[in-house]
GROMACS .gro file of N, CA, C and O in nm:
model
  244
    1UNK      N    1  14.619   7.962  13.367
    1UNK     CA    2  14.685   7.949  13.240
    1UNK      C    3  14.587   7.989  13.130
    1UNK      O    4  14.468   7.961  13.142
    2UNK      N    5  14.626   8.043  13.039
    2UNK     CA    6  14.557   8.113  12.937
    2UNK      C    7  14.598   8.044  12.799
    2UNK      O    8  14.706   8.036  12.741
    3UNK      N    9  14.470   7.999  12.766
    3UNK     CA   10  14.384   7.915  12.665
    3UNK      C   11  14.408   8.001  12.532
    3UNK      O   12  14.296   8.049  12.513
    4UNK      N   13  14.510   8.057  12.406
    4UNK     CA   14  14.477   8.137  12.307
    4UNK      C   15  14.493   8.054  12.159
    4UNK      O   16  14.579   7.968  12.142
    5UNK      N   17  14.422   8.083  12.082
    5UNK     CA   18  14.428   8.017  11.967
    5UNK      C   19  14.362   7.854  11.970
    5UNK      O   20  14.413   7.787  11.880
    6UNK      N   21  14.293   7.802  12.027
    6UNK     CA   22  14.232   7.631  12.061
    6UNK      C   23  14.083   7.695  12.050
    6UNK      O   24  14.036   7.806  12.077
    7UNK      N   25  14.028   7.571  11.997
    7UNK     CA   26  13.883   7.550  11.953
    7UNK      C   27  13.841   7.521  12.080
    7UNK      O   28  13.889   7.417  12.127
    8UNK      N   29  13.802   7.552  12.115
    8UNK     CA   30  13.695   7.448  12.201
    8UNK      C   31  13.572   7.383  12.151
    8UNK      O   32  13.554   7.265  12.182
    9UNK      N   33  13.506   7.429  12.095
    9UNK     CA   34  13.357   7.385  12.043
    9UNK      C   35  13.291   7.418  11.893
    9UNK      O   36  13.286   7.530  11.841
   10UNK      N   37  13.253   7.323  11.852
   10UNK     CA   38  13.197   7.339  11.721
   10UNK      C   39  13.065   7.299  11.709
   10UNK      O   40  13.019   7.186  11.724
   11UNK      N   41  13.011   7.399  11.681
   11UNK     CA   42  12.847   7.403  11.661
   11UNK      C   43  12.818   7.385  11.537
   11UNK      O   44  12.889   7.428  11.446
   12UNK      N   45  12.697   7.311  11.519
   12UNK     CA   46  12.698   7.271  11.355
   12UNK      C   47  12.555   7.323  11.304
   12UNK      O   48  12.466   7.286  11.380
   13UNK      N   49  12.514   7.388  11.210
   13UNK     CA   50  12.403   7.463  11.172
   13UNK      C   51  12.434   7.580  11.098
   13UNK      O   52  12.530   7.594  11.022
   14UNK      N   53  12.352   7.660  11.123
   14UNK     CA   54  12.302   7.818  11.059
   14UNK      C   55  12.340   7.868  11.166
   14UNK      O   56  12.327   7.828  11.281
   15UNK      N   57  12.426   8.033  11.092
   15UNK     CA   58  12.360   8.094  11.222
   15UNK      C   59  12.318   8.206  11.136
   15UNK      O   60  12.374   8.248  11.035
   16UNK      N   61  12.178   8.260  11.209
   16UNK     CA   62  12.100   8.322  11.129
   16UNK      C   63  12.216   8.515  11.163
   16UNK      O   64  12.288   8.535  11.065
   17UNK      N   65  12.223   8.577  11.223
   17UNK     CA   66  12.357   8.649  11.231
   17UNK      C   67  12.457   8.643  11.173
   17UNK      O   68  12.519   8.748  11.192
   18UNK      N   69  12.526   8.555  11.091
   18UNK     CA   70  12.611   8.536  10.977
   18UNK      C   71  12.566   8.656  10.818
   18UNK      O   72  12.454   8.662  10.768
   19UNK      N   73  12.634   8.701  10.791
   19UNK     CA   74  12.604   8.789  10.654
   19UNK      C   75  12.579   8.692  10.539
   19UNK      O   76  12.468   8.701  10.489
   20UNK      N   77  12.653   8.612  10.494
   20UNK     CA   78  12.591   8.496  10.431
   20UNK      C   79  12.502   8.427  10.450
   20UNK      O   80  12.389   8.451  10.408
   21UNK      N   81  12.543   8.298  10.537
   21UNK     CA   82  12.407   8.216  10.541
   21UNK      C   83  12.284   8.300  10.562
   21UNK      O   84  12.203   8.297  10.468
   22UNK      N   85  12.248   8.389  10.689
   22UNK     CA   86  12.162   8.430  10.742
   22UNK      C   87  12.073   8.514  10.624
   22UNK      O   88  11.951   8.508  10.638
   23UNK      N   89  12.109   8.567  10.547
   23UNK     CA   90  12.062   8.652  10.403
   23UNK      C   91  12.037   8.549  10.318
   23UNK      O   92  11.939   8.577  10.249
   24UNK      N   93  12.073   8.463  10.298
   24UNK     CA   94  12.000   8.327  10.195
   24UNK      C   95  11.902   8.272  10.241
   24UNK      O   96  11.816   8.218  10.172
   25UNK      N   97  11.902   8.281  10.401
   25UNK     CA   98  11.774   8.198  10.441
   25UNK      C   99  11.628   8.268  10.430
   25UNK      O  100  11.519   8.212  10.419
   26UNK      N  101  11.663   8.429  10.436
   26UNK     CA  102  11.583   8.490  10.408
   26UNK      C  103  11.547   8.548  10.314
   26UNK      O  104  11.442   8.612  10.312
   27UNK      N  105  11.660   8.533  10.175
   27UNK     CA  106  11.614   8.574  10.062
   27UNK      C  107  11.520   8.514   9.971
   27UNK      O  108  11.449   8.564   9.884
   28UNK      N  109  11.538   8.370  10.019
   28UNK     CA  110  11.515   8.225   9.939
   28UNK      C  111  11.317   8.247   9.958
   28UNK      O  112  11.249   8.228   9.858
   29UNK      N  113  11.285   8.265  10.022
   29UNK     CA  114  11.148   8.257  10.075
   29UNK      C  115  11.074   8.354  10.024
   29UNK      O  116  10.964   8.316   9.983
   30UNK      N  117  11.102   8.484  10.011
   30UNK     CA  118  11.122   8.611   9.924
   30UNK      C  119  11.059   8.612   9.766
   30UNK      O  120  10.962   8.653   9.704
   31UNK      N  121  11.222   8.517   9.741
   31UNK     CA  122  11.206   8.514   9.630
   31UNK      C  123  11.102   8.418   9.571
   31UNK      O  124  11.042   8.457   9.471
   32UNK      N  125  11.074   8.299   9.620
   32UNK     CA  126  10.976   8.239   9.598
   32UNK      C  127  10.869   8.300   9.543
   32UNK      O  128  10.814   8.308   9.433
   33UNK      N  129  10.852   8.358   9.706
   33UNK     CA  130  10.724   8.454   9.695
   33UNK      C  131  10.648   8.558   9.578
   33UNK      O  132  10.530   8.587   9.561
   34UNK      N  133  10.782   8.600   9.504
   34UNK     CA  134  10.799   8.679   9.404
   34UNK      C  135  10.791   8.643   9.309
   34UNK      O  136  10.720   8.715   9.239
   35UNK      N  137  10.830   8.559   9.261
   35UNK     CA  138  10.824   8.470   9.149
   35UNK      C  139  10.689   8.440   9.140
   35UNK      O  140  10.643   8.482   9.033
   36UNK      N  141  10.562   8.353   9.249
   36UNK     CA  142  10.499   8.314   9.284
   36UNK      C  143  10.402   8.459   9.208
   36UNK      O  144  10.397   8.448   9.086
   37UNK      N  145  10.355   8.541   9.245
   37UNK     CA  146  10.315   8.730   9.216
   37UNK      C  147  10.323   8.693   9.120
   37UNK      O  148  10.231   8.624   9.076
   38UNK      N  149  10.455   8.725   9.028
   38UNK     CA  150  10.495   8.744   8.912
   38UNK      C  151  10.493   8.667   8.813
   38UNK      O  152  10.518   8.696   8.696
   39UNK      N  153  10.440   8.493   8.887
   39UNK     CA  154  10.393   8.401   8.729
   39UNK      C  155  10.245   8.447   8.730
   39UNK      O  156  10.177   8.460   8.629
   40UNK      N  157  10.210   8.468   8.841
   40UNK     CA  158   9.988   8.454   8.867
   40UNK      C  159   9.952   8.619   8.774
   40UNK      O  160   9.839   8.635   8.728
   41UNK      N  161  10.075   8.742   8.756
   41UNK     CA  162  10.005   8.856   8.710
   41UNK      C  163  10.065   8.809   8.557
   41UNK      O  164   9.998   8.864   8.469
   42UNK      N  165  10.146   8.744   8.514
   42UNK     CA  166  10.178   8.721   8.384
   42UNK      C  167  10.083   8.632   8.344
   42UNK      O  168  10.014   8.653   8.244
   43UNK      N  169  10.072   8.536   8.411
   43UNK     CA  170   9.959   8.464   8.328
   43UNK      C  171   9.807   8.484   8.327
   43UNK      O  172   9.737   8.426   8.244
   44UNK      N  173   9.745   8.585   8.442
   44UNK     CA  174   9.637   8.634   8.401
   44UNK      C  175   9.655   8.744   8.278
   44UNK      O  176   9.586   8.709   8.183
   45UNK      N  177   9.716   8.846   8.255
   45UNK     CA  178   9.743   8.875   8.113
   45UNK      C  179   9.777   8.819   8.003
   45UNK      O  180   9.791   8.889   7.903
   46UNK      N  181   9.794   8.705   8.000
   46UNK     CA  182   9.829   8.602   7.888
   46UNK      C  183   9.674   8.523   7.884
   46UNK      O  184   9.657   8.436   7.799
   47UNK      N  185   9.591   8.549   7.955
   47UNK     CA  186   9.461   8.467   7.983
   47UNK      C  187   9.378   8.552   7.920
   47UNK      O  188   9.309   8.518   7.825
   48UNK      N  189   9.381   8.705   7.985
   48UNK     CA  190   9.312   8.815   7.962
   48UNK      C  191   9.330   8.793   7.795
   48UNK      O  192   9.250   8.736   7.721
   49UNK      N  193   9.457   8.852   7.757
   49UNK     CA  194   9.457   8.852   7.626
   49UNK      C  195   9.387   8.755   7.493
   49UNK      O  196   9.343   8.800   7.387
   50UNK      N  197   9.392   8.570   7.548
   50UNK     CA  198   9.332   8.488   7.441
   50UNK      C  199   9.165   8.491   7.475
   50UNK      O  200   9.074   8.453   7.401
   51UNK      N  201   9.155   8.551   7.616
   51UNK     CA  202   8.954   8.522   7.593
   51UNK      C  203   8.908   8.683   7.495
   51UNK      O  204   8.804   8.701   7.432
   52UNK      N  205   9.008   8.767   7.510
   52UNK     CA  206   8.967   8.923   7.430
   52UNK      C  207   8.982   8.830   7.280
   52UNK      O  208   8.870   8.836   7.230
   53UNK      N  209   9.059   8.759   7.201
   53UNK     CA  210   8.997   8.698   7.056
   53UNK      C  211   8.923   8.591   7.080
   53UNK      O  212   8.811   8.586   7.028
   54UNK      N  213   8.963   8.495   7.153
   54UNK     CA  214   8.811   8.459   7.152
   54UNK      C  215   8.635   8.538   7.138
   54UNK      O  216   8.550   8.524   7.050
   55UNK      N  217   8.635   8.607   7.245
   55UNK     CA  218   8.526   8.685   7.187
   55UNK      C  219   8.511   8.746   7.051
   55UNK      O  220   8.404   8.737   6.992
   56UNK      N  221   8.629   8.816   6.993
   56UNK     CA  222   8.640   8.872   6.850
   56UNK      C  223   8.578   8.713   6.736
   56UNK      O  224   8.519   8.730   6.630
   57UNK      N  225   8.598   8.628   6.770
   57UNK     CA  226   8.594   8.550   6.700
   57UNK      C  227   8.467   8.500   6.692
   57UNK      O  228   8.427   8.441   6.592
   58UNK      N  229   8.385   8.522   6.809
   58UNK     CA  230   8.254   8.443   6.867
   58UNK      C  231   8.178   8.552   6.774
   58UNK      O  232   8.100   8.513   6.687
   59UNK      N  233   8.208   8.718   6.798
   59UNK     CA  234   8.094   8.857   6.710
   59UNK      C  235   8.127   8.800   6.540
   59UNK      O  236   8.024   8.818   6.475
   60UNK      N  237   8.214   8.751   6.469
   60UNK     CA  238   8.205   8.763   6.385
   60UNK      C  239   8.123   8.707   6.308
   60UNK      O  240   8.127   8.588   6.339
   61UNK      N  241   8.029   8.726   6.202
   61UNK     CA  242   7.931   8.624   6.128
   61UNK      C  243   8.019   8.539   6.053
   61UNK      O  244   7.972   8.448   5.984
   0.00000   0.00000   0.00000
């Protein structure tokens, strides 16, 4: 007898093969990462920039 349309089993998790979930799990980490780059090169130019007047400030008599 033939079984069509019935569940049998429900698995509960991720599945990393899914187009959704599976792309969030791997975007998320990514993006971190990126962000992570992209505060450390912004704020060494924001660093760079106040020790360049500082010094201007230190030459002046």
């Amino acid at each position: 007898m033939e079984q069509s349309g019935k569940i049998l089993k429900i698995k509960h998790g991720y599945n990393p093969n899914s187009s959704s979930i599976g792309s969030i799990i791997f975007a998320l980490p990514v993006a971190l990462f990126g962000i992570t780059i992209g505060f450390g090169i912004i704020s060494s130019i924001i660093f760079s920039y106040f020790i360049k007047l500082e010094d201007k400030k230190e030459d002046k008599p």
